[in-house]
Structure formats: C-alpha cells, structure tokens
XYZ file of N, CA, C and O in Angstrom:
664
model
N 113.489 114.880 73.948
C 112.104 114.588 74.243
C 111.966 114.475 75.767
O 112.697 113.933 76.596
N 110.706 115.207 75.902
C 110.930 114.717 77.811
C 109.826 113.645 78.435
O 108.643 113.346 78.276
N 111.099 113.213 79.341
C 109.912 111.756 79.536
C 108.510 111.674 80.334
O 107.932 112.454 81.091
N 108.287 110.691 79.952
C 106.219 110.502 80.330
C 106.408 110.215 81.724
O 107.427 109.702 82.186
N 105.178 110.636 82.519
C 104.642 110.374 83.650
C 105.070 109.027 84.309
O 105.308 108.951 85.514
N 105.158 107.931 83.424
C 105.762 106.655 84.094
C 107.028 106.707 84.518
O 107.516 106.406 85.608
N 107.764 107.345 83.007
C 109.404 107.337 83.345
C 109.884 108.154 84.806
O 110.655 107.808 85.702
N 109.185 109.203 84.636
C 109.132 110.424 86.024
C 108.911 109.455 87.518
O 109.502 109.754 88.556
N 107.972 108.277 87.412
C 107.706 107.648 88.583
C 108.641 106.704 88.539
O 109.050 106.518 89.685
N 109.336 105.813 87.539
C 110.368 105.092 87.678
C 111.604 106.060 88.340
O 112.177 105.563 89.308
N 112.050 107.385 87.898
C 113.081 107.933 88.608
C 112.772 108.123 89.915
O 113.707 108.087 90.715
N 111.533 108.342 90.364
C 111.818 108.889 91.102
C 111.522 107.242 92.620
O 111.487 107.201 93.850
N 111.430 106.543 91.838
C 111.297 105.192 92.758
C 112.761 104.569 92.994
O 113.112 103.885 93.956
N 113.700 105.053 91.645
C 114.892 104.835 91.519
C 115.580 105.060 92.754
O 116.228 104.227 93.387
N 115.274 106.905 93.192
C 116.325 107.597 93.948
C 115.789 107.149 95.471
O 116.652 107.044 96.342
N 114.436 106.889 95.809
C 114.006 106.689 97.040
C 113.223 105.414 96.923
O 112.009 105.406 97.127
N 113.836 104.430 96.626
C 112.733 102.753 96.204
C 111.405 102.803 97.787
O 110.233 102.426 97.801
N 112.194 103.382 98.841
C 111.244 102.867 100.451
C 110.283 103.980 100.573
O 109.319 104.057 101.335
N 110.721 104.866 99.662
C 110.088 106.278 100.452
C 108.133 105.910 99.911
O 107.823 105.160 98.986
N 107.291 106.563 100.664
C 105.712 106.171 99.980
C 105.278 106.617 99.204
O 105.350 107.826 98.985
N 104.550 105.627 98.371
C 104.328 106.171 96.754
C 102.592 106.380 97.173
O 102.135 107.511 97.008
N 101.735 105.371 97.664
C 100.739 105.616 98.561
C 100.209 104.852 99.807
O 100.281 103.738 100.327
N 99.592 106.164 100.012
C 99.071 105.761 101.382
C 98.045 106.200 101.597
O 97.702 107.348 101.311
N 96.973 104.872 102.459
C 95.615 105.342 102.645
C 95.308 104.395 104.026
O 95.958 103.520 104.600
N 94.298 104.873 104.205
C 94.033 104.544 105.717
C 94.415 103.354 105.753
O 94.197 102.767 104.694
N 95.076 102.528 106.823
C 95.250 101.382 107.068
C 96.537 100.656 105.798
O 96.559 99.524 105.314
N 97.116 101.372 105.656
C 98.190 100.924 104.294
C 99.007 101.634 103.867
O 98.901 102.819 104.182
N 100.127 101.236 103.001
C 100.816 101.760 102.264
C 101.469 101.216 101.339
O 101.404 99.991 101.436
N 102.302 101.696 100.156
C 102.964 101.325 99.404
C 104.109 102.165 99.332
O 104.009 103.372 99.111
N 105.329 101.509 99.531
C 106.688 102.302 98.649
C 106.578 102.188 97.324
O 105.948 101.421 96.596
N 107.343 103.139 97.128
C 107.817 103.538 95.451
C 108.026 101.890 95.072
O 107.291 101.358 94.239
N 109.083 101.154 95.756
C 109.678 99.468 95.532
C 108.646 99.054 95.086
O 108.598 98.830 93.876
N 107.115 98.741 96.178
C 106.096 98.206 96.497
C 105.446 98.223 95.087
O 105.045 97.279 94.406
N 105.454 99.725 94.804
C 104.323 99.787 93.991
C 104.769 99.623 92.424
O 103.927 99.555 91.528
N 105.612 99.588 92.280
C 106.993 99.374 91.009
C 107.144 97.980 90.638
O 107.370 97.579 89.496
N 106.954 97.011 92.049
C 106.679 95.738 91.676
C 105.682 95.045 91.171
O 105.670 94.240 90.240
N 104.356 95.647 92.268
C 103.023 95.203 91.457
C 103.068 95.601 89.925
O 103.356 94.801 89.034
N 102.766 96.866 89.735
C 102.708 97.162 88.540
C 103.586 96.698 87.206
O 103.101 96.982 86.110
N 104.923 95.959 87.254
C 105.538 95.383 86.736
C 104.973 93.843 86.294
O 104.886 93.349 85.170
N 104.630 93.293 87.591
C 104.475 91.994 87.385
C 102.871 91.774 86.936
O 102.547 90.626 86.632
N 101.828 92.866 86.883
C 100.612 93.074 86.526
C 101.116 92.878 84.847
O 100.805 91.937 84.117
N 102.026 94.124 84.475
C 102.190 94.359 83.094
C 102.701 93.142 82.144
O 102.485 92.898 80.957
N 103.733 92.246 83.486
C 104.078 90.896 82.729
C 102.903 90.032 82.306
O 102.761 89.471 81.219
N 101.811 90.016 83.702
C 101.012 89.371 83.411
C 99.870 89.245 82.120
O 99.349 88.268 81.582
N 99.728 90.982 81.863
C 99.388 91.510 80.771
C 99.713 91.047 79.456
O 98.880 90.749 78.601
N 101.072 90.994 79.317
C 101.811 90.762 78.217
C 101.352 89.639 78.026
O 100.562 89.553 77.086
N 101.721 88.107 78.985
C 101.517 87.276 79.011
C 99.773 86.281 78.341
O 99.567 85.127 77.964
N 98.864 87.562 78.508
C 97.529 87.472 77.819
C 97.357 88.498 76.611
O 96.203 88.601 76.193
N 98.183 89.150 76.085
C 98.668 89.482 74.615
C 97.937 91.002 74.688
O 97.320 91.543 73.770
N 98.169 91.507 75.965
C 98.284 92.823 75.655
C 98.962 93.708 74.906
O 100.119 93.358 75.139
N 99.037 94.698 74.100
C 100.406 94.892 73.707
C 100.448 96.248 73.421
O 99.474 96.776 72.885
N 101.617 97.002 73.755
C 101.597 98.691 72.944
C 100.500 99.471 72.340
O 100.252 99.095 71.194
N 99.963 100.184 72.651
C 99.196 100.893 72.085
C 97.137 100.425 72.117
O 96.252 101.111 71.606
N 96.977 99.272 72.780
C 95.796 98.099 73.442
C 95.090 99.260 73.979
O 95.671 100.342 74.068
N 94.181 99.148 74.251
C 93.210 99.992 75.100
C 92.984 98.427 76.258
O 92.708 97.236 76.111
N 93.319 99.408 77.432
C 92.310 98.723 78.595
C 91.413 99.005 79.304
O 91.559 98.265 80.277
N 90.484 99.660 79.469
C 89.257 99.773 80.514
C 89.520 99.298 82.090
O 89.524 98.098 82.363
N 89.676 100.018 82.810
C 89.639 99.893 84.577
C 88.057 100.058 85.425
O 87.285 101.012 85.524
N 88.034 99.148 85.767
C 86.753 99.637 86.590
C 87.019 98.940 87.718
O 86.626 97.808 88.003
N 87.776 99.746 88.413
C 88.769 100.052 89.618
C 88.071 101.285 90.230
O 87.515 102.025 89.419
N 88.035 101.496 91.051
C 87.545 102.311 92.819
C 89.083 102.994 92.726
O 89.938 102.599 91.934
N 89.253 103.997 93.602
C 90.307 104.772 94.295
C 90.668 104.373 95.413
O 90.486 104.706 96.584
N 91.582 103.078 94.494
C 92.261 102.731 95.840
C 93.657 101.740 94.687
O 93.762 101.549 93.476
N 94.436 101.373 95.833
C 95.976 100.558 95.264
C 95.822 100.109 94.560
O 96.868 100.303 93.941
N 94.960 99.213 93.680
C 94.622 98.571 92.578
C 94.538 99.601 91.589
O 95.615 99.762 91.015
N 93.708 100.278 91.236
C 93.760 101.615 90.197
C 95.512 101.995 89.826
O 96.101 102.125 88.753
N 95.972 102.093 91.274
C 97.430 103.227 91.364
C 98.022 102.177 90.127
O 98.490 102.686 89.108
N 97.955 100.245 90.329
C 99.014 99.538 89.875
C 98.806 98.765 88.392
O 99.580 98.253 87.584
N 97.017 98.996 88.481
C 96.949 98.776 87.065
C 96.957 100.322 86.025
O 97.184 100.151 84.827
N 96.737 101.611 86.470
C 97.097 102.486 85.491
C 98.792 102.122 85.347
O 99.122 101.759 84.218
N 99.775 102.181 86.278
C 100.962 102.070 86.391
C 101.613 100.623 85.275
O 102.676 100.625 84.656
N 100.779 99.732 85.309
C 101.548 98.785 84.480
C 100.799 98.924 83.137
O 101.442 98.567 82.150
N 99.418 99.431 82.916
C 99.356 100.208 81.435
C 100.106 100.885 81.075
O 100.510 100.520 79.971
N 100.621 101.863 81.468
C 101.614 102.947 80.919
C 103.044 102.099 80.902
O 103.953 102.319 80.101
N 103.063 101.134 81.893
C 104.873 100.847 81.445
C 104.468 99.529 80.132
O 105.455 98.900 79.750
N 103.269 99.188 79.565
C 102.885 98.546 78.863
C 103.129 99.063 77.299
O 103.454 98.442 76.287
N 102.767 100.770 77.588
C 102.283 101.849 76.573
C 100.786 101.494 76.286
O 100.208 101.948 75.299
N 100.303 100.828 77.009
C 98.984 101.085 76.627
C 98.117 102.120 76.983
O 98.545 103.010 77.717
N 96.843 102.147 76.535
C 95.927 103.199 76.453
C 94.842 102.662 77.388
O 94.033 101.801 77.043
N 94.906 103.520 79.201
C 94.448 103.170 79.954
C 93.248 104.199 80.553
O 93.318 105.175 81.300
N 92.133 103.542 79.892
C 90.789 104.431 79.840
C 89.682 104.046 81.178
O 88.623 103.438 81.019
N 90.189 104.540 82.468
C 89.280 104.108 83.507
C 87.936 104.972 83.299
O 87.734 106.082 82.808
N 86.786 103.625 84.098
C 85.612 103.935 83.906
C 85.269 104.445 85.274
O 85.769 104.191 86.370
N 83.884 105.553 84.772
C 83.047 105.631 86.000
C 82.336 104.497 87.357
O 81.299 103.840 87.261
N 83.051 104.545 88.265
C 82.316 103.432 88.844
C 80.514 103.780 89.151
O 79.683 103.039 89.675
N 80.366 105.015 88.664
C 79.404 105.486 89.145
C 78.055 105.040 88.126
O 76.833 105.034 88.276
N 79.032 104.664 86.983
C 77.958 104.477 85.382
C 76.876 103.083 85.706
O 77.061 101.979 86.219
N 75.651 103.803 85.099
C 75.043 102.699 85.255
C 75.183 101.910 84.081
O 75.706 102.425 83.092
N 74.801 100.765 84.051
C 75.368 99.125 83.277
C 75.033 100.057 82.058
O 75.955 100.705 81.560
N 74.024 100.137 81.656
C 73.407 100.259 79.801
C 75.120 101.715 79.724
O 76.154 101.629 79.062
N 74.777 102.547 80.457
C 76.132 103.703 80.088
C 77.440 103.053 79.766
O 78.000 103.305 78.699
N 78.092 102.001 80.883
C 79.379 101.436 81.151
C 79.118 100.722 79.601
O 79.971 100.704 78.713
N 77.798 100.168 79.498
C 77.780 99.092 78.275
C 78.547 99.706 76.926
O 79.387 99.141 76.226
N 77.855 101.355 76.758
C 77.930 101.916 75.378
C 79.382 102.486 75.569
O 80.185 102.356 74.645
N 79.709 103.042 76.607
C 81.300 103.463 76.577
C 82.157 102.019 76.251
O 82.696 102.107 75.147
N 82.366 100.983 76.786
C 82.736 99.373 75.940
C 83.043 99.051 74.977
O 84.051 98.564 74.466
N 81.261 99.603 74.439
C 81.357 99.222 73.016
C 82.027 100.280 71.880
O 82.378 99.968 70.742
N 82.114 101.751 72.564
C 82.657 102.486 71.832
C 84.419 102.200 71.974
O 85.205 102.320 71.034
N 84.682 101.915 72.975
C 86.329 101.958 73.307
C 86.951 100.799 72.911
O 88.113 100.941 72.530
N 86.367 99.397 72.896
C 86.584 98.487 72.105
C 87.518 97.796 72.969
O 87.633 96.671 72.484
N 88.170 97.884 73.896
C 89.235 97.744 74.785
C 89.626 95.855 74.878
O 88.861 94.924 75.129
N 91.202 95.849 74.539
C 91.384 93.924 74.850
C 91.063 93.342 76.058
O 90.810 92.158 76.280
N 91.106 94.557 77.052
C 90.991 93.704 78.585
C 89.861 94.841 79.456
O 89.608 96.023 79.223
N 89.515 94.210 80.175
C 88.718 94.899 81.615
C 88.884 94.479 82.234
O 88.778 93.265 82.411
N 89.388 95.629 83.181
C 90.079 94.975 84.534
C 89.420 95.323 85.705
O 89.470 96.539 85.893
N 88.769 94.652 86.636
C 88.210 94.898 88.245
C 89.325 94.753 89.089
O 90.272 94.044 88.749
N 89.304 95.315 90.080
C 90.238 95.586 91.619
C 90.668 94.192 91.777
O 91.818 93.772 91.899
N 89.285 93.379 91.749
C 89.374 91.697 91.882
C 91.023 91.224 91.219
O 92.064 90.933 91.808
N 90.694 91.309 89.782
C 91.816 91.348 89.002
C 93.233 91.284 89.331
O 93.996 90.325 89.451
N 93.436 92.850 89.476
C 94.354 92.969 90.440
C 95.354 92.480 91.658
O 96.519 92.163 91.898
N 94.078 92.645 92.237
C 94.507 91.854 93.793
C 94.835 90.570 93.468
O 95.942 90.149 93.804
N 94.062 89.863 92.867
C 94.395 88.387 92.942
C 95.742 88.192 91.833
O 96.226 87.074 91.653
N 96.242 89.352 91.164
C 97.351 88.674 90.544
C 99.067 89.173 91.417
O 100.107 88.535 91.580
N 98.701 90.427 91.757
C 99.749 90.910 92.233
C 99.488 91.303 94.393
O 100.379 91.762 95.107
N 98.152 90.951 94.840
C 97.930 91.467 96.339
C 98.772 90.670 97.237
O 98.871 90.997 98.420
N 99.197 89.963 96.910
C 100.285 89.015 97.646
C 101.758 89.733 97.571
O 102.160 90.029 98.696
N 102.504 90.023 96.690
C 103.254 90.514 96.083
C 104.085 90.224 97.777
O 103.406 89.923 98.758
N 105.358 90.358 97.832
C 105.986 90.575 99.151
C 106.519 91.898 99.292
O 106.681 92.467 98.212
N 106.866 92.606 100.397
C 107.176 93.757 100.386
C 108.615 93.923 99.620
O 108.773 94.766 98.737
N 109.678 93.004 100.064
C 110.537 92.610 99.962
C 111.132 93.019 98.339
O 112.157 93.468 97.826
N 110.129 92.671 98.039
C 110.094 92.513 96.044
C 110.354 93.867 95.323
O 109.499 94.698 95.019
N 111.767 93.935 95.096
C 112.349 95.080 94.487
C 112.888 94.830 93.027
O 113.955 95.192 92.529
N 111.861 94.116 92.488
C 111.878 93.524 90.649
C 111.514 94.834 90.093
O 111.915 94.733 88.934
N 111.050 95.883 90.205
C 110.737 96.557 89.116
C 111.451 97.578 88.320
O 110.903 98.573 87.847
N 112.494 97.330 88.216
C 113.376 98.340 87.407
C 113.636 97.397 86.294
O 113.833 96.227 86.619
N 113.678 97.775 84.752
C 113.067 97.524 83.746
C 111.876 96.837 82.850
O 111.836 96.164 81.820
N 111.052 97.295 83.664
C 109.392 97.385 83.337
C 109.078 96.164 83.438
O 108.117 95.886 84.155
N 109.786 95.131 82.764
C 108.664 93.673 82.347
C 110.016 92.526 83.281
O 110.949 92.000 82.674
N 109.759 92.356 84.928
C 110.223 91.246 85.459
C 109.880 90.014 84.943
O 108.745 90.148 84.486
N 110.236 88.971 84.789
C 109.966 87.978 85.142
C 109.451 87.213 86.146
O 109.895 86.069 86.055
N 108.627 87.365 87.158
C 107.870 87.270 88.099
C 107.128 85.959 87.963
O 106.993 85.604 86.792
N 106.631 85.182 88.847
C 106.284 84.077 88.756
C 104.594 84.584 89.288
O 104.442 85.018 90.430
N 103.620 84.486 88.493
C 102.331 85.168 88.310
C 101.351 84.158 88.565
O 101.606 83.020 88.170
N 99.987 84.440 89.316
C 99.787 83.182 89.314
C 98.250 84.097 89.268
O 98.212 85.248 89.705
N 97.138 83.477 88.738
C 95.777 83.985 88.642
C 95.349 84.572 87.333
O 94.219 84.380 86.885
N 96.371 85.377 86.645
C 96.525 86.042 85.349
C 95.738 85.100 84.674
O 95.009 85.689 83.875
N 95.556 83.743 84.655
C 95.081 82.689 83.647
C 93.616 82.805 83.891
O 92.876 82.044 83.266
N 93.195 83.519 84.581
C 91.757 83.503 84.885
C 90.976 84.859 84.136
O 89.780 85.094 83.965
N 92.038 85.523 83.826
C 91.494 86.510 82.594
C 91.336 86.554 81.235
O 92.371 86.767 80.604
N 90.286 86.407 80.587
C 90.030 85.944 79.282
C 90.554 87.016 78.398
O 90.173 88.107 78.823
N 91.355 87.132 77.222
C 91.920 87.939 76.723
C 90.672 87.951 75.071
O 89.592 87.365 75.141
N 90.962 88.445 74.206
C 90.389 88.656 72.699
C 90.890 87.363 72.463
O 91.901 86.809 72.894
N 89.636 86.824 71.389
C 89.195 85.835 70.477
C 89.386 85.760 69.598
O 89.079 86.820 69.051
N 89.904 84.844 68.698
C 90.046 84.477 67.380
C 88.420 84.950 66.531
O 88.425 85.491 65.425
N 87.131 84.621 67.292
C 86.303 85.190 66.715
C 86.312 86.621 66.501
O 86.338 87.179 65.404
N 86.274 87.448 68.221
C 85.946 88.401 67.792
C 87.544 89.220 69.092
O 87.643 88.976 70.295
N 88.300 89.940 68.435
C 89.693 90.172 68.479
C 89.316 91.036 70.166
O 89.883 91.094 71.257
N 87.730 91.736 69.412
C 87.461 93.345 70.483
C 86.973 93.142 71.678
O 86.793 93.986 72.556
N 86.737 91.890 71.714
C 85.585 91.006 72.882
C 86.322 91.844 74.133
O 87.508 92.068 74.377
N 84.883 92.261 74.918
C 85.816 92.776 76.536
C 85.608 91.932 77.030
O 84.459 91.493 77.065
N 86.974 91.128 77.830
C 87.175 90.797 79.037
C 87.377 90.763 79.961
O 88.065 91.710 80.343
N 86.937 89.607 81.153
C 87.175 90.050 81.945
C 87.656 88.563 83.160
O 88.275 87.560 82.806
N 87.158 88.848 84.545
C 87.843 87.591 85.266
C 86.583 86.627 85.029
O 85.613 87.031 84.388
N 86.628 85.531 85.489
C 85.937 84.414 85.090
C 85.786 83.591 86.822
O 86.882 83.553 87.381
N 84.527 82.926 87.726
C 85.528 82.277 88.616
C 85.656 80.896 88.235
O 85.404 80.468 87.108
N 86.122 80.105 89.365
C 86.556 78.742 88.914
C 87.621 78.467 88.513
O 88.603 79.182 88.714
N 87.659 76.956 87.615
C 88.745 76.802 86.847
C 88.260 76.346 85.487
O 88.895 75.661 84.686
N 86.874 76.895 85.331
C 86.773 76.754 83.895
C 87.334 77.669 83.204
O 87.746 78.749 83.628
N 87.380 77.120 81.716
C 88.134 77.823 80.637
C 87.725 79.188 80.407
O 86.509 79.384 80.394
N 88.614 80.325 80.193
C 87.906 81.731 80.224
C 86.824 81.765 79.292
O 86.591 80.873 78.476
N 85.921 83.223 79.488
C 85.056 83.567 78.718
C 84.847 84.600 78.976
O 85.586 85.010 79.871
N 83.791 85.659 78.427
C 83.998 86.604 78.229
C 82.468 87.043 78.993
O 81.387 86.694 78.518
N 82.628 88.004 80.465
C 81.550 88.192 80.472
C 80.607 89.858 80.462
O 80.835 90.688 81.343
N 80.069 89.996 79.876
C 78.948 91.298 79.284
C 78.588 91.980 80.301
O 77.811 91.591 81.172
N 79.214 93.191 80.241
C 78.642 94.250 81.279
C 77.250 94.346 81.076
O 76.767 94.145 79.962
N 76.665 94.595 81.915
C 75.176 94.645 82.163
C 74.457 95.920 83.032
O 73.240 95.931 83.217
C-alpha cells in the first residue's frame, strides 16, 4: 500500500527535521517546527475526543495555522473539510449543518494552543507527543445532548459552549 500525504511529510521531516516546510513573509517553519505543532494540536485534539475518522471544519486563512491544523487532522485520520473564508454566514451555516463536524477550528484556535510552541521542540515523530498543552480546554467538544454540536473557542474561563455560526 503506498503511504498518505502525511506519512510522505513525516519522511520527509525525518531526513531534513531543519530544512523549511513553510515560509511566508516575515516567518518560517522547519519540517521539526511544523511536525511539532501539528502533533501537539492532534494531542490536544485527542484530548477533547476527537477521534479517527471525526470530521473537522477549518475556518483558517492561508497561513501556518491551516498548514498545522490540516497536518494534525490527517496524523489524527480525521476528515479535514476546510471552509471558504469567503462564505457568507447563512452559506458557512448550511455547509455545518450538512458536514456535521465534532470540532471548528479558527486560526485563534490554533495559535493559542500550539503559537508558542519553541523552535527547539523536536517531539513529533510518532504522531501523538505528550506535550504539555495549555488552551485546548477552551474548546468545546460534542455533547451528551447533541454528539454533532459544532464547536468552537469560547473566551474567558467560563465553561465551554457551543457557539452558532451566523
């Protein structure tokens, strides 16, 4: 069987961990860099009961955040369905409700779980580090009521909830 697009980016982060995986004005990421976020995103994932085969929804921009949450969907195996940033609310609403997805994730998201990350941080070789995660708790995952509920970040430190694209 030949391997998926993730496995292909794990080798090839393997053979060159420093070399750049991306780069955009004012930034970059190594293969290391970006192997870590996306690892410790996917822990974080796990950690709010994502699991194999989950649909997640991105409504992520083209930029490092997109690269690290498609990247820790796929080392998740989940089913990572980014949205138009361009959709207006009632559109984004009905694609939602058709895709049903456990999580929605904004850049916000992201950043605040893994934008710190140190460069240093060469955890990502076998997908799910143990990483010490911190913000992940601010994403409301599916409900005992309703399993399909999209979520998303919440601010504060009140208890999650779930809030309705609009």
């Amino acid at each position: 069987m030949a391997a998926n697009f993730g496995a292909l980016l794990e080798a090839r982060a393997g053979r060159a961990p420093d070399a750049p995986a991306l780069v955009w004005d004012g930034g970059a990421l190594s293969h290391a860099e970006l192997h870590a976020r996306a690892a410790a995103l996917a822990h974080a994932l796990v950690t709010r009961g994502v699991n194999p085969g989950d649909r997640i929804a991105l409504a992520i921009g083209n930029r490092w955040p997109f690269a690290v949450a498609v990247l820790a969907g796929w080392k998740l195996g989940a089913t990572v369905a980014p949205l138009d940033m361009l959709l207006k609310p009632d559109e984004r609403a009905d694609i939602l409700r058709d895709l049903a997805p456990v999580l929605t994730m904004e850049e916000a998201d992201v950043e605040q779980v893994v934008g710190g990350l140190s460069p240093e941080t060469r955890s990502w070789a076998g997908c799910l580090p143990r990483p010490v995660v911190q913000g992940m708790d601010r994403i409301a995952g599916p409900t005992e009521k309703d399993p399909r509920r999209v979520a998303s970040v919440v601010s504060g430190d009140s208890p999650p909830t779930t809030r309705h694209p609009h």
